[in-house]
CSV table of C-alpha atoms in Angstrom, one decimal:
chain,number,residue,atom,x,y,z
A,28,LEU,CA,5.7,67.4,64.3
A,29,LEU,CA,3.9,64.1,64.5
A,30,ALA,CA,0.5,65.8,64.0
A,31,MET,CA,1.8,67.7,61.0
A,32,ALA,CA,3.2,64.5,59.5
A,33,ALA,CA,-0.1,62.7,59.9
A,34,GLN,CA,-2.1,65.3,58.0
A,35,THR,CA,-3.5,64.2,54.7
A,36,PRO,CA,-5.4,66.0,51.9
A,37,LEU,CA,-7.8,63.1,51.6
A,38,PRO,CA,-10.9,62.4,53.8
A,39,LEU,CA,-10.5,59.7,56.3
A,40,ASN,CA,-13.0,57.3,54.8
A,41,LEU,CA,-11.5,57.7,51.3
A,42,ARG,CA,-8.0,57.3,52.7
A,43,ARG,CA,-9.0,54.0,54.4
A,44,GLY,CA,-10.6,52.7,51.2
A,45,LEU,CA,-7.5,53.5,49.1
A,46,THR,CA,-5.3,51.9,51.7
A,47,ALA,CA,-7.4,48.7,51.6
A,48,PHE,CA,-7.2,48.7,47.8
A,49,SER,CA,-3.4,48.9,47.9
A,50,SER,CA,-3.1,46.2,50.6
A,51,SER,CA,-5.3,43.8,48.6
A,52,LEU,CA,-3.5,44.5,45.4
A,53,PHE,CA,0.1,44.0,46.6
A,54,ILE,CA,0.0,41.7,49.6
A,55,ASN,CA,-0.5,38.0,48.9
A,56,ASN,CA,-3.2,35.9,50.5
A,57,LYS,CA,-1.0,34.4,53.3
A,58,THR,CA,0.1,37.9,54.4
A,59,ARG,CA,-3.5,39.2,54.2
A,60,ASP,CA,-4.9,36.2,56.3
A,61,SER,CA,-2.3,36.8,59.0
A,62,GLY,CA,-3.2,40.4,59.6
A,63,ALA,CA,-4.2,42.5,56.6
A,64,ALA,CA,-6.3,44.8,58.8
A,65,GLY,CA,-3.2,45.7,60.8
A,66,VAL,CA,-1.2,46.3,57.7
A,67,GLY,CA,-3.9,48.5,56.3
A,68,GLY,CA,-3.7,50.6,59.4
A,69,MET,CA,0.1,50.7,59.1
A,70,LEU,CA,0.1,52.0,55.5
A,71,GLY,CA,0.6,55.7,55.6
A,72,ALA,CA,0.9,55.8,59.4
A,73,LEU,CA,3.9,56.8,61.4
A,74,PRO,CA,5.8,54.1,63.3
A,75,SER,CA,5.4,53.8,67.0
A,76,PRO,CA,8.2,55.3,69.0
A,77,ALA,CA,7.9,52.5,71.5
A,78,LEU,CA,8.9,49.9,69.0
A,79,PRO,CA,12.0,49.3,66.8
A,80,TYR,CA,11.4,49.7,63.1
A,81,LEU,CA,13.4,49.3,59.9
A,82,ALA,CA,15.8,52.0,59.0
A,83,HIS,CA,14.0,54.4,56.7
A,84,GLU,CA,14.8,54.0,53.0
A,85,VAL,CA,13.8,56.7,50.5
A,86,LEU,CA,10.9,55.0,48.6
A,87,ALA,CA,10.0,58.0,46.3
A,88,SER,CA,10.3,57.2,42.6
A,89,LEU,CA,12.6,59.5,40.7
A,90,PRO,CA,11.3,58.5,37.3
A,91,LEU,CA,7.7,59.1,38.4
A,92,GLN,CA,8.6,62.5,39.9
A,93,MET,CA,10.4,63.5,36.7
A,94,MET,CA,7.4,62.5,34.6
A,95,LEU,CA,5.0,64.4,36.9
A,96,TYR,CA,7.1,67.5,36.6
A,97,PHE,CA,7.2,67.5,32.8
A,98,ASN,CA,3.6,66.5,32.7
A,99,ALA,CA,2.7,69.6,34.8
A,100,CYS,CA,4.7,71.8,32.5
A,101,TYR,CA,3.1,70.3,29.4
A,102,PHE,CA,-0.5,70.3,30.6
A,103,PRO,CA,-1.2,74.1,30.0
A,104,PHE,CA,0.0,73.7,26.4
A,105,TRP,CA,-2.3,70.7,26.0
A,106,CYS,CA,-5.2,72.7,27.3
A,107,LEU,CA,-4.5,75.6,25.0
A,108,GLY,CA,-4.1,73.3,21.9
A,109,GLU,CA,-7.2,71.2,22.7
A,110,GLY,CA,-9.2,74.4,23.4
A,111,MET,CA,-8.2,75.9,20.0
A,112,MET,CA,-9.0,72.7,18.1
A,113,LEU,CA,-12.3,72.3,19.8
A,114,GLN,CA,-13.3,75.9,19.0
A,115,LEU,CA,-12.4,75.4,15.3
A,116,LYS,CA,-14.4,72.2,14.7
A,117,TYR,CA,-17.2,72.8,17.3
A,118,SER,CA,-19.8,74.1,14.7
A,119,LEU,CA,-19.1,71.2,12.3
A,120,LEU,CA,-19.9,68.5,14.9
A,121,PRO,CA,-23.3,66.9,15.6
A,122,ARG,CA,-25.0,68.2,18.7
A,123,TYR,CA,-24.3,65.1,20.8
A,124,TYR,CA,-20.6,65.1,19.8
A,125,GLN,CA,-20.4,68.7,20.8
A,126,LEU,CA,-21.7,67.8,24.3
A,127,LEU,CA,-19.4,64.7,24.5
A,128,LEU,CA,-16.2,66.6,23.5
A,129,LEU,CA,-17.0,69.5,25.8
A,130,ALA,CA,-17.7,67.2,28.7
A,131,ALA,CA,-14.5,65.2,28.0
A,132,PHE,CA,-12.4,68.4,27.8
A,133,LEU,CA,-13.8,69.7,31.1
A,134,ILE,CA,-13.4,66.3,33.0
A,135,LEU,CA,-9.9,65.9,31.7
A,136,THR,CA,-8.9,69.4,32.7
A,137,LEU,CA,-10.4,69.2,36.2
A,138,THR,CA,-9.2,65.7,36.9
A,139,GLU,CA,-5.7,66.4,35.8
A,140,GLY,CA,-5.1,69.0,38.5
A,141,ALA,CA,-6.3,66.6,41.3
A,142,ARG,CA,-4.3,63.7,39.7
A,143,LEU,CA,-1.0,65.6,39.6
A,144,TYR,CA,-1.5,66.9,43.1
A,145,LEU,CA,-2.1,63.4,44.5
A,146,GLY,CA,0.9,62.1,42.5
A,147,TYR,CA,3.2,64.8,44.0
A,148,ILE,CA,2.0,64.2,47.6
A,149,GLY,CA,1.9,60.4,47.3
A,150,ASN,CA,5.4,60.1,45.8
A,151,LEU,CA,7.3,62.8,47.6
A,152,GLN,CA,5.8,62.1,51.1
A,153,GLU,CA,5.5,58.4,50.5
A,154,LYS,CA,1.8,58.2,51.2
A,155,VAL,CA,0.2,55.0,49.9
A,156,PRO,CA,-3.5,56.2,49.8
A,157,GLU,CA,-2.6,59.3,47.8
A,158,LEU,CA,-0.5,57.4,45.3
A,159,ALA,CA,-3.3,54.8,44.9
A,160,GLY,CA,-5.8,57.6,44.2
A,161,PHE,CA,-3.4,59.0,41.6
A,162,LEU,CA,-3.2,55.6,40.0
A,163,LEU,CA,-7.0,55.1,40.0
A,164,LEU,CA,-7.7,58.6,38.5
A,165,SER,CA,-5.1,57.9,35.8
A,166,PHE,CA,-6.4,54.4,34.9
A,167,LEU,CA,-10.2,54.9,35.3
A,168,ILE,CA,-10.8,58.5,34.1
A,169,GLN,CA,-7.9,60.0,32.1
A,170,LEU,CA,-6.9,57.0,30.1
A,171,PRO,CA,-10.4,56.1,28.7
A,172,LEU,CA,-11.2,59.7,27.9
A,173,LEU,CA,-7.9,60.2,26.1
A,174,LEU,CA,-8.3,57.0,24.1
A,175,PHE,CA,-11.8,58.2,23.1
A,176,LEU,CA,-10.3,61.4,21.8
A,177,LEU,CA,-7.6,59.6,19.9
A,178,THR,CA,-9.7,56.8,18.3
A,179,ASP,CA,-13.2,58.0,17.6
A,180,ASP,CA,-13.6,58.7,13.8
A,181,HIS,CA,-16.6,61.1,14.2
A,182,ILE,CA,-14.9,63.9,16.1
A,183,ILE,CA,-12.9,65.3,13.2
A,184,ARG,CA,-9.4,64.7,14.5
A,185,LEU,CA,-7.0,67.4,13.5
A,186,PRO,CA,-3.2,66.9,13.1
A,187,LEU,CA,-2.3,69.2,16.0
A,188,GLU,CA,-4.9,67.5,18.2
A,189,MET,CA,-3.5,64.0,17.4
A,190,ALA,CA,0.0,65.3,18.3
A,191,VAL,CA,-0.9,66.8,21.7
A,192,HIS,CA,-3.1,63.8,22.6
A,193,SER,CA,-0.3,61.3,21.7
A,194,LEU,CA,2.2,63.0,23.8
A,195,PHE,CA,-0.3,63.3,26.7
A,196,LEU,CA,-1.0,59.5,26.3
A,197,ALA,CA,2.7,58.7,26.5
A,198,PHE,CA,3.0,60.7,29.7
A,199,LEU,CA,-0.1,58.9,31.1
A,200,ILE,CA,1.0,55.4,30.4
A,201,SER,CA,4.5,56.0,31.7
A,202,GLU,CA,3.2,57.5,34.9
A,203,VAL,CA,0.8,54.6,35.4
A,204,VAL,CA,3.6,52.1,35.1
A,205,ALA,CA,6.0,54.1,37.4
A,206,ALA,CA,3.2,54.7,40.0
A,207,PHE,CA,2.4,51.0,40.0
A,208,LEU,CA,6.0,50.0,40.7
A,209,ALA,CA,6.4,52.7,43.4
A,210,LEU,CA,3.2,51.7,45.1
A,211,ARG,CA,4.3,48.1,45.2
A,212,VAL,CA,7.6,49.0,46.8
A,213,MET,CA,6.0,51.3,49.4
A,214,THR,CA,3.3,48.7,50.3
A,215,THR,CA,5.9,45.9,50.7
A,216,GLN,CA,8.2,48.1,52.8
A,217,LEU,CA,5.4,49.3,55.2
A,218,ALA,CA,4.1,45.7,55.5
A,219,ALA,CA,7.5,44.5,56.4
A,220,GLN,CA,7.8,47.2,59.0
A,221,PHE,CA,4.4,46.3,60.4
A,222,TYR,CA,5.3,42.6,60.8
A,223,LEU,CA,8.6,43.5,62.4
A,224,GLN,CA,6.7,45.5,65.0
A,225,GLN,CA,4.3,42.6,65.6
A,226,PHE,CA,7.2,40.2,66.0
A,227,THR,CA,8.8,42.6,68.5
A,228,ARG,CA,5.6,42.8,70.5
A,229,LEU,CA,5.4,39.0,70.7
A,230,CYS,CA,9.0,38.4,71.6
A,231,CYS,CA,9.8,41.4,73.9
A,232,PRO,CA,6.5,42.6,75.4
A,233,CYS,CA,8.2,43.8,78.6
A,234,LYS,CA,10.7,45.8,76.6
A,235,CYS,CA,8.0,47.4,74.6
A,236,GLN,CA,6.0,48.4,77.7
A,237,HIS,CA,9.2,49.8,79.3
A,238,SER,CA,9.9,51.9,76.1
A,239,ALA,CA,6.3,53.1,76.0
A,240,ALA,CA,6.5,54.2,79.7
A,241,ALA,CA,9.8,55.9,79.1
A,242,THR,CA,8.4,57.8,76.2
A,243,SER,CA,5.3,58.9,78.0
A,244,SER,CA,7.4,60.0,81.1
A,245,ALA,CA,9.7,62.0,78.8
A,246,LEU,CA,6.7,63.8,77.2
A,247,LYS,CA,5.2,64.8,80.6
A,248,PRO,CA,7.8,67.5,81.5
A,249,SER,CA,7.3,69.2,78.1
A,250,GLU,CA,3.6,69.2,78.6
A,251,HIS,CA,3.9,70.8,82.1
A,252,ARG,CA,6.2,73.5,80.6
A,253,GLN,CA,3.6,74.2,77.9
A,254,THR,CA,0.8,74.6,80.4
């Protein structure tokens, strides 16, 4: 069960980078100076069975999950509407705008699937790196492209196109705000859990060693039975 819980859809190096980003964003300088590396390892990791830890509180954001669900239901209609509008005006656009709009449509479509997947995993399973990846994809890729489609005067903006883009933008901004708040709560909770474990190690080292020995001895009979 521990091995299954530790699995992640992200590569290890990317996961560490997103964890470091979350730690530097939400943990103040004093906390970072007193052990940011340890906190970074704690984010998204399971608590040690040898140490006491805070009672688990559900940190998943209900508003974020609702917006992700409705966004996933709305996205196929956005793809259909944008594809129809692009086909109607494609021959009327200059060559470079044809390439720009086609590239923007493909990038938005491909990125949105990965973004929604990371949002679901990061929020429901309370994984900080995945939620940070969702936030970065939303803010660095989806938002600029969508603003380009809404504000550029040379792409022949059609009424249906403006409507579907405006609703998509409303989803995107709401999700960025909700994901930022959820990520801050998760980071703070896991940092507090990490420092509680560090305090326990300093105050009760013998008790921690005894708990670790008891845990390892309890696991040995099950290993013999499996062999």
